[in-house]
Amino acid sequence: MTKKIEISSILNNSDSLVDLFNIRVNRNPNKKVFFKKQNGQWFPQSFSQTDINIKKIRNFFCKKNLRKGDRVFLLSTNRIEWVEFDIAIMSLGAVTVPSFVTNNLSDNKFIINDCKPKFIILENEKVFKKNKSILKNNNNKIILIESSEKFKNYESILKNFKTFDKKIKISSKDISSIIYTSGTTGNPKGVILSHQSIMHNLLGALDIMDEFLIDNERFISFLPLSHSYERMAGLYFPILIGAEIFFCTSMEKLLNEIKETRPTILSAVPRLYEGIFKKLKTQHKNSNSIISFFFKRVFIYASNKAKKLKLVDLLLAKIFIQLILKNKLRKSFGGKIKVFISGGAALNPEIGIFFNKVGLPLLQGYGQTEASPLISCNKKLLNNPKTVGTPVREVEVKISKKREILVRGKNLMLGYWKKSDLTKKTIVDGWLHTGDLGYLDNKGRIVIDGRKKDLIVTSGGDNISAQRIEYILMSYNEISQALIFGDNRPFLIALIELAQGYSINDIKNIINEVNTELNSIERIRKYLILDNELTYEKGFMTQTLKIKRKKVFDHYKKKIDKLYGIL
């Protein structure tokens, strides 16, 4: 039996994510699947040990009358216990409601009040203390993962409860989880995902990854499991293919732990790749003249200006990549990497082109939580970083007359929790209205060129996509974040967050240089240097690092008006 046939048979014989896990337990009971780091050492846990722990947690929940359809709020960083609670909850037909540990109190308060959970699982007493003010009258519902004298906890559950094997039938159309998306405006929306929708994603992911000859794969999990992207691509897909999953201890240690764990498949958001790309550009500037000479040619080769290179410079760039740069980059990721996946937000095409040109395959995908989340992804043999690839298996995509991307398939959500009117507006005649604008290229790949709500219409009636201009600005090391403003105004302005170590004096020349690449209506006439870092903690970003544009524009309204001469 080939690897793909074996994996496909697991999917075909599973009605739920719980079935998928149980089949792996039966086929590979002794396989070390999950790894946690303690005292500088990585400790493995097998499928069978994980299954024993899950059955004890199930027994606890049964004794506490957790029933099918009940919600369980889960607030923790990525760890083995997160997985065990998630599967135990779903195995009883209950619903996991994961949340981000970095959530502000108002978001967590809204989610808890909205979903009304039967239990509230928190990582530790530190997380409890942070959320104490919104947990009044809920103490009897609280379970801690780490040890606690005040609350029920994971360790005491494993110690005091036996395994529980009673079978509870879970249908593919039953709810797996409700994932709240913070969005760029208003309260979070609870996206209801079925087992079927996530497993449909796994089928699509298998098609994409099969081109890289799936074998003994290894992942490092660092994006929050509370996000639909990591829960599918970083947890249940690795379980499906029998891969190893190492749980990163902190973002500060990520790069070192990537080297230690040597992943073969790495899923990340664009910020990771952007950081690496900018770091290489800095090395180029600070290197000696010989290395700088080669780097310059490599950056031209790995850009849309490659045709300007002379043949000898092209050869020098390729030699430098093959002999030095490719190996150096591979070693920085542990040396075993097969492919990088970028998702969760838009990737600057320049960065995708660079990685692929230096021999490190980077596939950009596209999705939304409402699609569980996978909609499309580039493939190894049809990879163009200017696109987000072709729709995945059994997913239909069409472009509306207003250029909006519409999606149909088994991957779609069941709806928004307690928001039937919004559900009807979002899914119309079976088609998910994504709010993204784009088109299909001649090979059927999706090209996204803006968001409906982010499209700028100037007072002169010109329609301009801010995203393209922002990409160009943010390719400069000096610029950490950039936002383009100009809706109902006569010209565009840029709001710029300076990168650490740079000053306003560095920006004027950059603006002039960028304007040479833009059409006249797209050119930046004025700019504003932001005095606030655009972070989630300050309310300017969502959990997936998307900027809340309206929030930023409202915050700087007076300064923006001043640039337009409005007093």
PDB file of N, CA, C and O in Angstrom, residues 110-133:
ATOM      1  N   PHE A 110     -16.939  38.689  25.437  1.00  0.00           N
ATOM      2  CA  PHE A 110     -17.980  38.553  24.419  1.00  0.00           C
ATOM      3  C   PHE A 110     -18.138  37.088  24.012  1.00  0.00           C
ATOM      4  O   PHE A 110     -19.264  36.583  23.906  1.00  0.00           O
ATOM      5  N   ILE A 111     -17.017  36.398  23.762  1.00  0.00           N
ATOM      6  CA  ILE A 111     -17.071  35.003  23.304  1.00  0.00           C
ATOM      7  C   ILE A 111     -17.746  34.111  24.350  1.00  0.00           C
ATOM      8  O   ILE A 111     -18.622  33.301  24.029  1.00  0.00           O
ATOM      9  N   ILE A 112     -17.352  34.268  25.612  1.00  0.00           N
ATOM     10  CA  ILE A 112     -17.933  33.449  26.683  1.00  0.00           C
ATOM     11  C   ILE A 112     -19.428  33.724  26.826  1.00  0.00           C
ATOM     12  O   ILE A 112     -20.237  32.797  26.937  1.00  0.00           O
ATOM     13  N   ASN A 113     -19.813  34.977  26.781  1.00  0.00           N
ATOM     14  CA  ASN A 113     -21.242  35.325  26.888  1.00  0.00           C
ATOM     15  C   ASN A 113     -22.038  34.850  25.678  1.00  0.00           C
ATOM     16  O   ASN A 113     -23.218  34.508  25.777  1.00  0.00           O
ATOM     17  N   ASP A 114     -21.371  34.835  24.520  1.00  0.00           N
ATOM     18  CA  ASP A 114     -22.052  34.480  23.282  1.00  0.00           C
ATOM     19  C   ASP A 114     -22.233  32.967  23.134  1.00  0.00           C
ATOM     20  O   ASP A 114     -23.304  32.511  22.740  1.00  0.00           O
ATOM     21  N   CYS A 115     -21.203  32.194  23.466  1.00  0.00           N
ATOM     22  CA  CYS A 115     -21.296  30.744  23.247  1.00  0.00           C
ATOM     23  C   CYS A 115     -21.796  29.986  24.476  1.00  0.00           C
ATOM     24  O   CYS A 115     -22.158  28.816  24.383  1.00  0.00           O
ATOM     25  N   LYS A 116     -21.774  30.649  25.649  1.00  0.00           N
ATOM     26  CA  LYS A 116     -22.261  30.045  26.899  1.00  0.00           C
ATOM     27  C   LYS A 116     -21.696  28.632  27.123  1.00  0.00           C
ATOM     28  O   LYS A 116     -22.420  27.633  27.068  1.00  0.00           O
ATOM     29  N   PRO A 117     -20.410  28.543  27.407  1.00  0.00           N
ATOM     30  CA  PRO A 117     -19.770  27.228  27.525  1.00  0.00           C
ATOM     31  C   PRO A 117     -20.157  26.480  28.796  1.00  0.00           C
ATOM     32  O   PRO A 117     -20.420  27.094  29.836  1.00  0.00           O
ATOM     33  N   LYS A 118     -20.165  25.149  28.696  1.00  0.00           N
ATOM     34  CA  LYS A 118     -20.420  24.299  29.871  1.00  0.00           C
ATOM     35  C   LYS A 118     -19.169  24.239  30.744  1.00  0.00           C
ATOM     36  O   LYS A 118     -19.255  24.133  31.961  1.00  0.00           O
ATOM     37  N   PHE A 119     -17.996  24.283  30.083  1.00  0.00           N
ATOM     38  CA  PHE A 119     -16.723  24.302  30.812  1.00  0.00           C
ATOM     39  C   PHE A 119     -15.809  25.362  30.209  1.00  0.00           C
ATOM     40  O   PHE A 119     -15.924  25.705  29.018  1.00  0.00           O
ATOM     41  N   ILE A 120     -14.890  25.852  31.037  1.00  0.00           N
ATOM     42  CA  ILE A 120     -13.893  26.834  30.605  1.00  0.00           C
ATOM     43  C   ILE A 120     -12.513  26.274  30.956  1.00  0.00           C
ATOM     44  O   ILE A 120     -12.182  26.122  32.137  1.00  0.00           O
ATOM     45  N   ILE A 121     -11.749  25.928  29.930  1.00  0.00           N
ATOM     46  CA  ILE A 121     -10.418  25.358  30.137  1.00  0.00           C
ATOM     47  C   ILE A 121      -9.379  26.459  29.940  1.00  0.00           C
ATOM     48  O   ILE A 121      -9.315  27.087  28.868  1.00  0.00           O
ATOM     49  N   LEU A 122      -8.585  26.696  30.969  1.00  0.00           N
ATOM     50  CA  LEU A 122      -7.542  27.721  30.925  1.00  0.00           C
ATOM     51  C   LEU A 122      -6.180  27.063  31.101  1.00  0.00           C
ATOM     52  O   LEU A 122      -6.063  26.038  31.774  1.00  0.00           O
ATOM     53  N   GLU A 123      -5.157  27.678  30.528  1.00  0.00           N
ATOM     54  CA  GLU A 123      -3.828  27.063  30.580  1.00  0.00           C
ATOM     55  C   GLU A 123      -3.276  27.000  32.003  1.00  0.00           C
ATOM     56  O   GLU A 123      -2.747  25.981  32.432  1.00  0.00           O
ATOM     57  N   ASN A 124      -3.384  28.103  32.733  1.00  0.00           N
ATOM     58  CA  ASN A 124      -2.782  28.158  34.068  1.00  0.00           C
ATOM     59  C   ASN A 124      -3.396  29.305  34.868  1.00  0.00           C
ATOM     60  O   ASN A 124      -4.287  30.021  34.387  1.00  0.00           O
ATOM     61  N   GLU A 125      -2.890  29.478  36.087  1.00  0.00           N
ATOM     62  CA  GLU A 125      -3.441  30.519  36.959  1.00  0.00           C
ATOM     63  C   GLU A 125      -3.100  31.920  36.465  1.00  0.00           C
ATOM     64  O   GLU A 125      -3.831  32.877  36.731  1.00  0.00           O
ATOM     65  N   LYS A 126      -2.012  32.044  35.707  1.00  0.00           N
ATOM     66  CA  LYS A 126      -1.662  33.339  35.116  1.00  0.00           C
ATOM     67  C   LYS A 126      -2.748  33.781  34.133  1.00  0.00           C
ATOM     68  O   LYS A 126      -3.172  34.947  34.132  1.00  0.00           O
ATOM     69  N   VAL A 127      -3.207  32.848  33.303  1.00  0.00           N
ATOM     70  CA  VAL A 127      -4.284  33.150  32.349  1.00  0.00           C
ATOM     71  C   VAL A 127      -5.583  33.439  33.110  1.00  0.00           C
ATOM     72  O   VAL A 127      -6.350  34.333  32.746  1.00  0.00           O
ATOM     73  N   PHE A 128      -5.831  32.686  34.190  1.00  0.00           N
ATOM     74  CA  PHE A 128      -7.023  32.938  35.007  1.00  0.00           C
ATOM     75  C   PHE A 128      -6.996  34.352  35.582  1.00  0.00           C
ATOM     76  O   PHE A 128      -7.989  35.083  35.519  1.00  0.00           O
ATOM     77  N   LYS A 129      -5.856  34.741  36.154  1.00  0.00           N
ATOM     78  CA  LYS A 129      -5.750  36.066  36.773  1.00  0.00           C
ATOM     79  C   LYS A 129      -5.968  37.174  35.757  1.00  0.00           C
ATOM     80  O   LYS A 129      -6.601  38.189  36.049  1.00  0.00           O
ATOM     81  N   LYS A 130      -5.436  36.960  34.558  1.00  0.00           N
ATOM     82  CA  LYS A 130      -5.612  37.966  33.497  1.00  0.00           C
ATOM     83  C   LYS A 130      -7.092  38.143  33.155  1.00  0.00           C
ATOM     84  O   LYS A 130      -7.553  39.246  32.839  1.00  0.00           O
ATOM     85  N   ASN A 131      -7.850  37.036  33.209  1.00  0.00           N
ATOM     86  CA  ASN A 131      -9.262  37.066  32.805  1.00  0.00           C
ATOM     87  C   ASN A 131     -10.226  37.014  33.990  1.00  0.00           C
ATOM     88  O   ASN A 131     -11.434  36.839  33.805  1.00  0.00           O
ATOM     89  N   LYS A 132      -9.697  37.164  35.197  1.00  0.00           N
ATOM     90  CA  LYS A 132     -10.497  36.989  36.418  1.00  0.00           C
ATOM     91  C   LYS A 132     -11.750  37.856  36.436  1.00  0.00           C
ATOM     92  O   LYS A 132     -12.831  37.409  36.826  1.00  0.00           O
ATOM     93  N   SER A 133     -11.615  39.087  35.990  1.00  0.00           N
ATOM     94  CA  SER A 133     -12.738  40.031  36.079  1.00  0.00           C
ATOM     95  C   SER A 133     -13.930  39.629  35.215  1.00  0.00           C
ATOM     96  O   SER A 133     -15.063  40.035  35.481  1.00  0.00           O
TER      97      SER A 133
END
